[in-house]
């Protein structure tokens, strides 16, 4: 075993109590065997050079206390003598060192006990192990109590040790052997000044200073003046380490922790040394907060926006402290809060973090002064000459979004006319922003000086080609675009002006037709009108998109029936987008004309027309979202189903939804849909012979065996909004996820029983991709309706299956809350099924919330007493424990709690359990209705308390 474990074994053997003839337990006898065992334990510690760091990490407080007491005993320290009354300079070196070691350990143990300790997760409960742990804990508490009472004496002993200017010696294996000899054989060597391992005076001072600094720092929490003592000791330790080097020490000091102590002391104490005050912004900020010099505080934050040396957590903590002071009635601090918040927000923007909600709240009522200060902070936080393009774009995006969020156009003008805004945003970006603002307020002429009004440039041959091309890029007016192109072609016939901007993109299926137009002017005009129209669609500027498409349709109608049909198709897609983003959001059905055009597109059979797949995809999704199931099921032409994968998928979805819930025979359509999706999620296998002649199997994630790729299917599903359609496809993927052989935790879903329960070729399905798809689908579904309890249960099951128990509980509770008016009504039994309750129990158990486990065991149709009792036996619970007893209505569980607390001697908790069991509404003689009402009331309060805990 390791050396430290030998100490434990030797001391345990030596301290075993004996039993006399009358079977009475006696203290361990002081015989030769026990003295040898104690000596062996001391020798092991001597072998480790009495390194407290090593000993403290591996030995418990009771064992180390026993070891050091044995050291004191063998070092001839009289028992019962107060160490503070002993003159260390008059003692033998090894005796003085033993006293120092003991008092250093006492101080270190007090400091260590003040730190929070993460409790280890206990194994299966064993009564003898639990009793042993409880005894050790009580013994440790008693020793700590004594050490704390003697802390002042220990500090005085260590302060006295700092005055010793001589080397000391610590016992080695050899000196311990000499001490163990018979008195007649000792030649006096152990009493001399050179016996044992030499510890230099500087090393002793270094260790003692560090330990004293730690205890003073801990005491500073209740007595701020003591921080000065801590600072003095830590800086002295630092000097000694710098002087002697840390490698020469027999006992190591954690220099990172020492540096942290020094920095904390520098902040918490005031110093007359101006240079030390200026050394760190932390001390400057602390000084400003203490003195109320908030002007300098804002200046420090503003300067740090360039250096970014302050951590974000520190910035937020200062702001929180200012908010607290402001809420206590200090009104002038409101302005300081705003200024610090602005500094923090600009810092967050530059570092790519999200903007804090506090900034949005403080900016609900913007003013000229606030905008002025914000622009000053932005200007001083970025050096345009030396900064990266990425930082410039972040700042530009922030200012642009700020403009779009302001209602007062005068404030917008202040930002858009600022020098920083002009330098950061390109001309076309500023023009686009102004256009957006003009659309929002059509009666206001928002014309700012920095943005050139290109519409005022006269169309003449003297205008530079570059300026005209610039206008061409910015303009969304089809007639102005036509005029510019005519002028450009009049100046030169060699240029292809559809290539002026690399942002003008037209799908390849259209590009080939458009670029085949022989007339250069017409080709440029058609290409640019379509590219700009598609761009406006992408940014949801549907008004300008309609104008551009209408002009393009009018133009191509004159010479190309093929391009005319292309434009009609694009205008159909635009009308779908417009309705879905406008009236469709509020649930208003689309006009019958639009539905007829969608059907007409799907049934269109015009040859050689270039088609974009996205239009068919949007049309099918549109029909599913507006419940046109009858058409998709019965009226779609068969050739269309066979040639268009989206139509086939839409037909199968519509047919399955239409027959829900239906007889068993209706599952045939569900089976067809199942087979199509399984094929899409299957991987295609290929065999390839390597250089070594072996044949290896290659799996392709995106299979070409199905009617479409899985990514295309996912993209299509994310266009659906109809709850029944989403529920159907979601339950299909959940069932497919559950089919795999190695699945441990099934996911529940509505209508899951309609799908087949097995797959013939299980190895062909890419279950990893299926699991990812389920997660993406349920996340998308919850963006459509965050209050669908079935979808919330699926999300919870996913988190449960991936061992994220806190998140799982959040969604289980949310599912119950949304369908019961935050638990004011009874949660429907089809939501909180036994399976859901059991999973909530397991989540609480694995989170060490054992009292919650016991309460949830009552929610089952048959109360699970075994699990409840086992949970209540756990003493290491992370929940509110006895404060939850008021939520227990099962008398058997309450009686067990009373017995358990009585057995443990926990009188206060036993009284709480007795009070809970004594409530008249829990009397077994009450009518069933009264008992059920009592249970329901406790369920409600408990679930509401849980929701507040996990939401």
mmCIF file with all atom_site columns, N, CA and C in Angstrom, residues 843-894:
data_model
loop_
_atom_site.group_PDB
_atom_site.id
_atom_site.type_symbol
_atom_site.label_atom_id
_atom_site.label_alt_id
_atom_site.label_comp_id
_atom_site.label_asym_id
_atom_site.label_entity_id
_atom_site.label_seq_id
_atom_site.pdbx_PDB_ins_code
_atom_site.Cartn_x
_atom_site.Cartn_y
_atom_site.Cartn_z
_atom_site.occupancy
_atom_site.B_iso_or_equiv
_atom_site.pdbx_formal_charge
_atom_site.auth_seq_id
_atom_site.auth_comp_id
_atom_site.auth_asym_id
_atom_site.auth_atom_id
_atom_site.pdbx_PDB_model_num
ATOM 1   N N  . UNK A 1 843 ? -34.539 10.977 -12.483 1.00 0.00 ? 843 UNK A N  1
ATOM 2   C CA . UNK A 1 843 ? -33.803 12.248 -12.626 1.00 0.00 ? 843 UNK A CA 1
ATOM 3   C C  . UNK A 1 843 ? -33.475 12.824 -11.246 1.00 0.00 ? 843 UNK A C  1
ATOM 4   N N  . UNK A 1 844 ? -34.476 12.878 -10.375 1.00 0.00 ? 844 UNK A N  1
ATOM 5   C CA . UNK A 1 844 ? -34.260 13.434 -9.038  1.00 0.00 ? 844 UNK A CA 1
ATOM 6   C C  . UNK A 1 844 ? -33.245 12.600 -8.270  1.00 0.00 ? 844 UNK A C  1
ATOM 7   N N  . UNK A 1 845 ? -33.331 11.279 -8.412  1.00 0.00 ? 845 UNK A N  1
ATOM 8   C CA . UNK A 1 845 ? -32.405 10.391 -7.704  1.00 0.00 ? 845 UNK A CA 1
ATOM 9   C C  . UNK A 1 845 ? -30.970 10.646 -8.143  1.00 0.00 ? 845 UNK A C  1
ATOM 10  N N  . UNK A 1 846 ? -30.751 10.756 -9.456  1.00 0.00 ? 846 UNK A N  1
ATOM 11  C CA . UNK A 1 846 ? -29.399 10.960 -9.967  1.00 0.00 ? 846 UNK A CA 1
ATOM 12  C C  . UNK A 1 846 ? -28.895 12.372 -9.706  1.00 0.00 ? 846 UNK A C  1
ATOM 13  N N  . UNK A 1 847 ? -29.807 13.294 -9.395  1.00 0.00 ? 847 UNK A N  1
ATOM 14  C CA . UNK A 1 847 ? -29.407 14.648 -8.999  1.00 0.00 ? 847 UNK A CA 1
ATOM 15  C C  . UNK A 1 847 ? -29.270 14.763 -7.479  1.00 0.00 ? 847 UNK A C  1
ATOM 16  N N  . UNK A 1 848 ? -29.384 13.609 -6.794  1.00 0.00 ? 848 UNK A N  1
ATOM 17  C CA . UNK A 1 848 ? -29.262 13.549 -5.332  1.00 0.00 ? 848 UNK A CA 1
ATOM 18  C C  . UNK A 1 848 ? -30.361 14.331 -4.618  1.00 0.00 ? 848 UNK A C  1
ATOM 19  N N  . UNK A 1 849 ? -31.539 14.453 -5.243  1.00 0.00 ? 849 UNK A N  1
ATOM 20  C CA . UNK A 1 849 ? -32.685 15.117 -4.605  1.00 0.00 ? 849 UNK A CA 1
ATOM 21  C C  . UNK A 1 849 ? -33.618 14.021 -4.090  1.00 0.00 ? 849 UNK A C  1
ATOM 22  N N  . UNK A 1 850 ? -33.231 13.395 -2.990  1.00 0.00 ? 850 UNK A N  1
ATOM 23  C CA . UNK A 1 850 ? -33.884 12.158 -2.563  1.00 0.00 ? 850 UNK A CA 1
ATOM 24  C C  . UNK A 1 850 ? -35.266 12.400 -1.954  1.00 0.00 ? 850 UNK A C  1
ATOM 25  N N  . UNK A 1 851 ? -35.486 13.547 -1.299  1.00 0.00 ? 851 UNK A N  1
ATOM 26  C CA . UNK A 1 851 ? -36.814 13.833 -0.748  1.00 0.00 ? 851 UNK A CA 1
ATOM 27  C C  . UNK A 1 851 ? -37.823 14.010 -1.879  1.00 0.00 ? 851 UNK A C  1
ATOM 28  N N  . UNK A 1 852 ? -37.396 14.647 -2.978  1.00 0.00 ? 852 UNK A N  1
ATOM 29  C CA . UNK A 1 852 ? -38.272 14.781 -4.144  1.00 0.00 ? 852 UNK A CA 1
ATOM 30  C C  . UNK A 1 852 ? -38.628 13.413 -4.716  1.00 0.00 ? 852 UNK A C  1
ATOM 31  N N  . UNK A 1 853 ? -37.666 12.492 -4.677  1.00 0.00 ? 853 UNK A N  1
ATOM 32  C CA . UNK A 1 853 ? -37.935 11.124 -5.144  1.00 0.00 ? 853 UNK A CA 1
ATOM 33  C C  . UNK A 1 853 ? -39.074 10.515 -4.348  1.00 0.00 ? 853 UNK A C  1
ATOM 34  N N  . UNK A 1 854 ? -39.000 10.634 -3.014  1.00 0.00 ? 854 UNK A N  1
ATOM 35  C CA . UNK A 1 854 ? -40.021 10.035 -2.155  1.00 0.00 ? 854 UNK A CA 1
ATOM 36  C C  . UNK A 1 854 ? -41.393 10.632 -2.426  1.00 0.00 ? 854 UNK A C  1
ATOM 37  N N  . UNK A 1 855 ? -41.443 11.949 -2.654  1.00 0.00 ? 855 UNK A N  1
ATOM 38  C CA . UNK A 1 855 ? -42.741 12.604 -2.919  1.00 0.00 ? 855 UNK A CA 1
ATOM 39  C C  . UNK A 1 855 ? -43.292 12.140 -4.261  1.00 0.00 ? 855 UNK A C  1
ATOM 40  N N  . UNK A 1 856 ? -42.435 12.065 -5.284  1.00 0.00 ? 856 UNK A N  1
ATOM 41  C CA . UNK A 1 856 ? -42.904 11.642 -6.611  1.00 0.00 ? 856 UNK A CA 1
ATOM 42  C C  . UNK A 1 856 ? -43.381 10.187 -6.613  1.00 0.00 ? 856 UNK A C  1
ATOM 43  N N  . UNK A 1 857 ? -42.853 9.355  -5.709  1.00 0.00 ? 857 UNK A N  1
ATOM 44  C CA . UNK A 1 857 ? -43.304 7.955  -5.627  1.00 0.00 ? 857 UNK A CA 1
ATOM 45  C C  . UNK A 1 857 ? -44.800 7.876  -5.305  1.00 0.00 ? 857 UNK A C  1
ATOM 46  N N  . UNK A 1 858 ? -45.350 8.929  -4.674  1.00 0.00 ? 858 UNK A N  1
ATOM 47  C CA . UNK A 1 858 ? -46.792 8.959  -4.376  1.00 0.00 ? 858 UNK A CA 1
ATOM 48  C C  . UNK A 1 858 ? -47.635 9.186  -5.627  1.00 0.00 ? 858 UNK A C  1
ATOM 49  N N  . UNK A 1 859 ? -47.011 9.790  -6.688  1.00 0.00 ? 859 UNK A N  1
ATOM 50  C CA . UNK A 1 859 ? -47.758 10.134 -7.896  1.00 0.00 ? 859 UNK A CA 1
ATOM 51  C C  . UNK A 1 859 ? -48.110 8.903  -8.725  1.00 0.00 ? 859 UNK A C  1
ATOM 52  N N  . UNK A 1 860 ? -47.422 7.784  -8.501  1.00 0.00 ? 860 UNK A N  1
ATOM 53  C CA . UNK A 1 860 ? -47.664 6.569  -9.284  1.00 0.00 ? 860 UNK A CA 1
ATOM 54  C C  . UNK A 1 860 ? -49.023 5.983  -8.938  1.00 0.00 ? 860 UNK A C  1
ATOM 55  N N  . UNK A 1 861 ? -49.584 5.239  -9.876  1.00 0.00 ? 861 UNK A N  1
ATOM 56  C CA . UNK A 1 861 ? -50.895 4.624  -9.607  1.00 0.00 ? 861 UNK A CA 1
ATOM 57  C C  . UNK A 1 861 ? -50.830 3.724  -8.377  1.00 0.00 ? 861 UNK A C  1
ATOM 58  N N  . UNK A 1 862 ? -49.715 2.991  -8.236  1.00 0.00 ? 862 UNK A N  1
ATOM 59  C CA . UNK A 1 862 ? -49.445 2.229  -7.018  1.00 0.00 ? 862 UNK A CA 1
ATOM 60  C C  . UNK A 1 862 ? -48.176 2.804  -6.387  1.00 0.00 ? 862 UNK A C  1
ATOM 61  N N  . UNK A 1 863 ? -48.316 3.322  -5.174  1.00 0.00 ? 863 UNK A N  1
ATOM 62  C CA . UNK A 1 863 ? -47.193 4.008  -4.528  1.00 0.00 ? 863 UNK A CA 1
ATOM 63  C C  . UNK A 1 863 ? -46.002 3.058  -4.405  1.00 0.00 ? 863 UNK A C  1
ATOM 64  N N  . UNK A 1 864 ? -44.819 3.549  -4.843  1.00 0.00 ? 864 UNK A N  1
ATOM 65  C CA . UNK A 1 864 ? -43.600 2.733  -4.810  1.00 0.00 ? 864 UNK A CA 1
ATOM 66  C C  . UNK A 1 864 ? -42.892 2.974  -3.475  1.00 0.00 ? 864 UNK A C  1
ATOM 67  N N  . UNK A 1 865 ? -43.324 2.210  -2.445  1.00 0.00 ? 865 UNK A N  1
ATOM 68  C CA . UNK A 1 865 ? -42.769 2.411  -1.108  1.00 0.00 ? 865 UNK A CA 1
ATOM 69  C C  . UNK A 1 865 ? -41.295 2.031  -1.045  1.00 0.00 ? 865 UNK A C  1
ATOM 70  N N  . UNK A 1 866 ? -40.913 0.981  -1.783  1.00 0.00 ? 866 UNK A N  1
ATOM 71  C CA . UNK A 1 866 ? -39.534 0.516  -1.725  1.00 0.00 ? 866 UNK A CA 1
ATOM 72  C C  . UNK A 1 866 ? -38.577 1.625  -2.145  1.00 0.00 ? 866 UNK A C  1
ATOM 73  N N  . UNK A 1 867 ? -38.879 2.257  -3.287  1.00 0.00 ? 867 UNK A N  1
ATOM 74  C CA . UNK A 1 867 ? -38.023 3.345  -3.775  1.00 0.00 ? 867 UNK A CA 1
ATOM 75  C C  . UNK A 1 867 ? -38.073 4.539  -2.835  1.00 0.00 ? 867 UNK A C  1
ATOM 76  N N  . UNK A 1 868 ? -39.261 4.865  -2.330  1.00 0.00 ? 868 UNK A N  1
ATOM 77  C CA . UNK A 1 868 ? -39.411 6.016  -1.438  1.00 0.00 ? 868 UNK A CA 1
ATOM 78  C C  . UNK A 1 868 ? -38.597 5.821  -0.157  1.00 0.00 ? 868 UNK A C  1
ATOM 79  N N  . UNK A 1 869 ? -38.683 4.628  0.463   1.00 0.00 ? 869 UNK A N  1
ATOM 80  C CA . UNK A 1 869 ? -37.960 4.367  1.714   1.00 0.00 ? 869 UNK A CA 1
ATOM 81  C C  . UNK A 1 869 ? -36.445 4.397  1.471   1.00 0.00 ? 869 UNK A C  1
ATOM 82  N N  . UNK A 1 870 ? -36.034 3.806  0.356   1.00 0.00 ? 870 UNK A N  1
ATOM 83  C CA . UNK A 1 870 ? -34.603 3.787  0.047   1.00 0.00 ? 870 UNK A CA 1
ATOM 84  C C  . UNK A 1 870 ? -34.069 5.210  -0.135  1.00 0.00 ? 870 UNK A C  1
ATOM 85  N N  . UNK A 1 871 ? -34.884 6.062  -0.782  1.00 0.00 ? 871 UNK A N  1
ATOM 86  C CA . UNK A 1 871 ? -34.464 7.454  -1.005  1.00 0.00 ? 871 UNK A CA 1
ATOM 87  C C  . UNK A 1 871 ? -34.372 8.208  0.318   1.00 0.00 ? 871 UNK A C  1
ATOM 88  N N  . UNK A 1 872 ? -35.341 7.980  1.215   1.00 0.00 ? 872 UNK A N  1
ATOM 89  C CA . UNK A 1 872 ? -35.353 8.709  2.483   1.00 0.00 ? 872 UNK A CA 1
ATOM 90  C C  . UNK A 1 872 ? -34.204 8.300  3.394   1.00 0.00 ? 872 UNK A C  1
ATOM 91  N N  . UNK A 1 873 ? -33.651 7.100  3.168   1.00 0.00 ? 873 UNK A N  1
ATOM 92  C CA . UNK A 1 873 ? -32.509 6.661  3.966   1.00 0.00 ? 873 UNK A CA 1
ATOM 93  C C  . UNK A 1 873 ? -31.236 7.443  3.620   1.00 0.00 ? 873 UNK A C  1
ATOM 94  N N  . UNK A 1 874 ? -31.215 8.051  2.427   1.00 0.00 ? 874 UNK A N  1
ATOM 95  C CA . UNK A 1 874 ? -30.030 8.802  2.007   1.00 0.00 ? 874 UNK A CA 1
ATOM 96  C C  . UNK A 1 874 ? -29.887 10.060 2.858   1.00 0.00 ? 874 UNK A C  1
ATOM 97  N N  . UNK A 1 875 ? -28.713 10.285 3.394   1.00 0.00 ? 875 UNK A N  1
ATOM 98  C CA . UNK A 1 875 ? -28.482 11.467 4.223   1.00 0.00 ? 875 UNK A CA 1
ATOM 99  C C  . UNK A 1 875 ? -27.793 12.594 3.449   1.00 0.00 ? 875 UNK A C  1
ATOM 100 N N  . UNK A 1 876 ? -27.262 12.242 2.271   1.00 0.00 ? 876 UNK A N  1
ATOM 101 C CA . UNK A 1 876 ? -26.579 13.241 1.444   1.00 0.00 ? 876 UNK A CA 1
ATOM 102 C C  . UNK A 1 876 ? -27.530 13.706 0.357   1.00 0.00 ? 876 UNK A C  1
ATOM 103 N N  . UNK A 1 877 ? -28.530 14.530 0.743   1.00 0.00 ? 877 UNK A N  1
ATOM 104 C CA . UNK A 1 877 ? -29.550 14.969 -0.208  1.00 0.00 ? 877 UNK A CA 1
ATOM 105 C C  . UNK A 1 877 ? -29.319 16.425 -0.568  1.00 0.00 ? 877 UNK A C  1
ATOM 106 N N  . UNK A 1 878 ? -29.465 16.748 -1.857  1.00 0.00 ? 878 UNK A N  1
ATOM 107 C CA . UNK A 1 878 ? -29.208 18.111 -2.339  1.00 0.00 ? 878 UNK A CA 1
ATOM 108 C C  . UNK A 1 878 ? -30.479 18.938 -2.447  1.00 0.00 ? 878 UNK A C  1
ATOM 109 N N  . UNK A 1 879 ? -31.604 18.424 -1.938  1.00 0.00 ? 879 UNK A N  1
ATOM 110 C CA . UNK A 1 879 ? -32.838 19.217 -2.004  1.00 0.00 ? 879 UNK A CA 1
ATOM 111 C C  . UNK A 1 879 ? -33.160 19.793 -0.626  1.00 0.00 ? 879 UNK A C  1
ATOM 112 N N  . UNK A 1 880 ? -34.368 20.334 -0.469  1.00 0.00 ? 880 UNK A N  1
ATOM 113 C CA . UNK A 1 880 ? -34.727 21.037 0.762   1.00 0.00 ? 880 UNK A CA 1
ATOM 114 C C  . UNK A 1 880 ? -35.093 20.099 1.904   1.00 0.00 ? 880 UNK A C  1
ATOM 115 N N  . UNK A 1 881 ? -35.100 18.799 1.670   1.00 0.00 ? 881 UNK A N  1
ATOM 116 C CA . UNK A 1 881 ? -35.307 17.758 2.675   1.00 0.00 ? 881 UNK A CA 1
ATOM 117 C C  . UNK A 1 881 ? -36.568 18.004 3.507   1.00 0.00 ? 881 UNK A C  1
ATOM 118 N N  . UNK A 1 882 ? -36.428 18.302 4.811   1.00 0.00 ? 882 UNK A N  1
ATOM 119 C CA . UNK A 1 882 ? -37.596 18.337 5.698   1.00 0.00 ? 882 UNK A CA 1
ATOM 120 C C  . UNK A 1 882 ? -38.590 19.444 5.357   1.00 0.00 ? 882 UNK A C  1
ATOM 121 N N  . UNK A 1 883 ? -38.172 20.480 4.628   1.00 0.00 ? 883 UNK A N  1
ATOM 122 C CA . UNK A 1 883 ? -39.138 21.512 4.243   1.00 0.00 ? 883 UNK A CA 1
ATOM 123 C C  . UNK A 1 883 ? -40.113 21.007 3.179   1.00 0.00 ? 883 UNK A C  1
ATOM 124 N N  . UNK A 1 884 ? -39.814 19.828 2.600   1.00 0.00 ? 884 UNK A N  1
ATOM 125 C CA . UNK A 1 884 ? -40.715 19.220 1.629   1.00 0.00 ? 884 UNK A CA 1
ATOM 126 C C  . UNK A 1 884 ? -41.751 18.301 2.293   1.00 0.00 ? 884 UNK A C  1
ATOM 127 N N  . UNK A 1 885 ? -41.641 18.073 3.608   1.00 0.00 ? 885 UNK A N  1
ATOM 128 C CA . UNK A 1 885 ? -42.530 17.099 4.249   1.00 0.00 ? 885 UNK A CA 1
ATOM 129 C C  . UNK A 1 885 ? -44.004 17.513 4.152   1.00 0.00 ? 885 UNK A C  1
ATOM 130 N N  . UNK A 1 886 ? -44.242 18.820 4.038   1.00 0.00 ? 886 UNK A N  1
ATOM 131 C CA . UNK A 1 886 ? -45.632 19.279 3.956   1.00 0.00 ? 886 UNK A CA 1
ATOM 132 C C  . UNK A 1 886 ? -46.315 18.845 2.655   1.00 0.00 ? 886 UNK A C  1
ATOM 133 N N  . UNK A 1 887 ? -45.517 18.366 1.674   1.00 0.00 ? 887 UNK A N  1
ATOM 134 C CA . UNK A 1 887 ? -46.104 17.924 0.408   1.00 0.00 ? 887 UNK A CA 1
ATOM 135 C C  . UNK A 1 887 ? -46.394 16.423 0.395   1.00 0.00 ? 887 UNK A C  1
ATOM 136 N N  . UNK A 1 888 ? -46.104 15.725 1.474   1.00 0.00 ? 888 UNK A N  1
ATOM 137 C CA . UNK A 1 888 ? -46.345 14.274 1.530   1.00 0.00 ? 888 UNK A CA 1
ATOM 138 C C  . UNK A 1 888 ? -47.736 14.043 2.100   1.00 0.00 ? 888 UNK A C  1
ATOM 139 N N  . UNK A 1 889 ? -48.528 13.259 1.385   1.00 0.00 ? 889 UNK A N  1
ATOM 140 C CA . UNK A 1 889 ? -49.876 12.936 1.868   1.00 0.00 ? 889 UNK A CA 1
ATOM 141 C C  . UNK A 1 889 ? -50.032 11.445 2.216   1.00 0.00 ? 889 UNK A C  1
ATOM 142 N N  . UNK A 1 890 ? -49.073 10.649 1.832   1.00 0.00 ? 890 UNK A N  1
ATOM 143 C CA . UNK A 1 890 ? -49.141 9.220  2.138   1.00 0.00 ? 890 UNK A CA 1
ATOM 144 C C  . UNK A 1 890 ? -48.689 8.999  3.586   1.00 0.00 ? 890 UNK A C  1
ATOM 145 N N  . UNK A 1 891 ? -49.605 8.513  4.442   1.00 0.00 ? 891 UNK A N  1
ATOM 146 C CA . UNK A 1 891 ? -49.343 8.378  5.872   1.00 0.00 ? 891 UNK A CA 1
ATOM 147 C C  . UNK A 1 891 ? -48.232 7.369  6.125   1.00 0.00 ? 891 UNK A C  1
ATOM 148 N N  . UNK A 1 892 ? -48.152 6.309  5.303   1.00 0.00 ? 892 UNK A N  1
ATOM 149 C CA . UNK A 1 892 ? -47.117 5.286  5.494   1.00 0.00 ? 892 UNK A CA 1
ATOM 150 C C  . UNK A 1 892 ? -45.724 5.904  5.354   1.00 0.00 ? 892 UNK A C  1
ATOM 151 N N  . UNK A 1 893 ? -45.550 6.759  4.361   1.00 0.00 ? 893 UNK A N  1
ATOM 152 C CA . UNK A 1 893 ? -44.249 7.412  4.161   1.00 0.00 ? 893 UNK A CA 1
ATOM 153 C C  . UNK A 1 893 ? -43.937 8.345  5.323   1.00 0.00 ? 893 UNK A C  1
ATOM 154 N N  . UNK A 1 894 ? -44.939 9.076  5.804   1.00 0.00 ? 894 UNK A N  1
ATOM 155 C CA . UNK A 1 894 ? -44.727 9.967  6.932   1.00 0.00 ? 894 UNK A CA 1
ATOM 156 C C  . UNK A 1 894 ? -44.376 9.182  8.198   1.00 0.00 ? 894 UNK A C  1
#
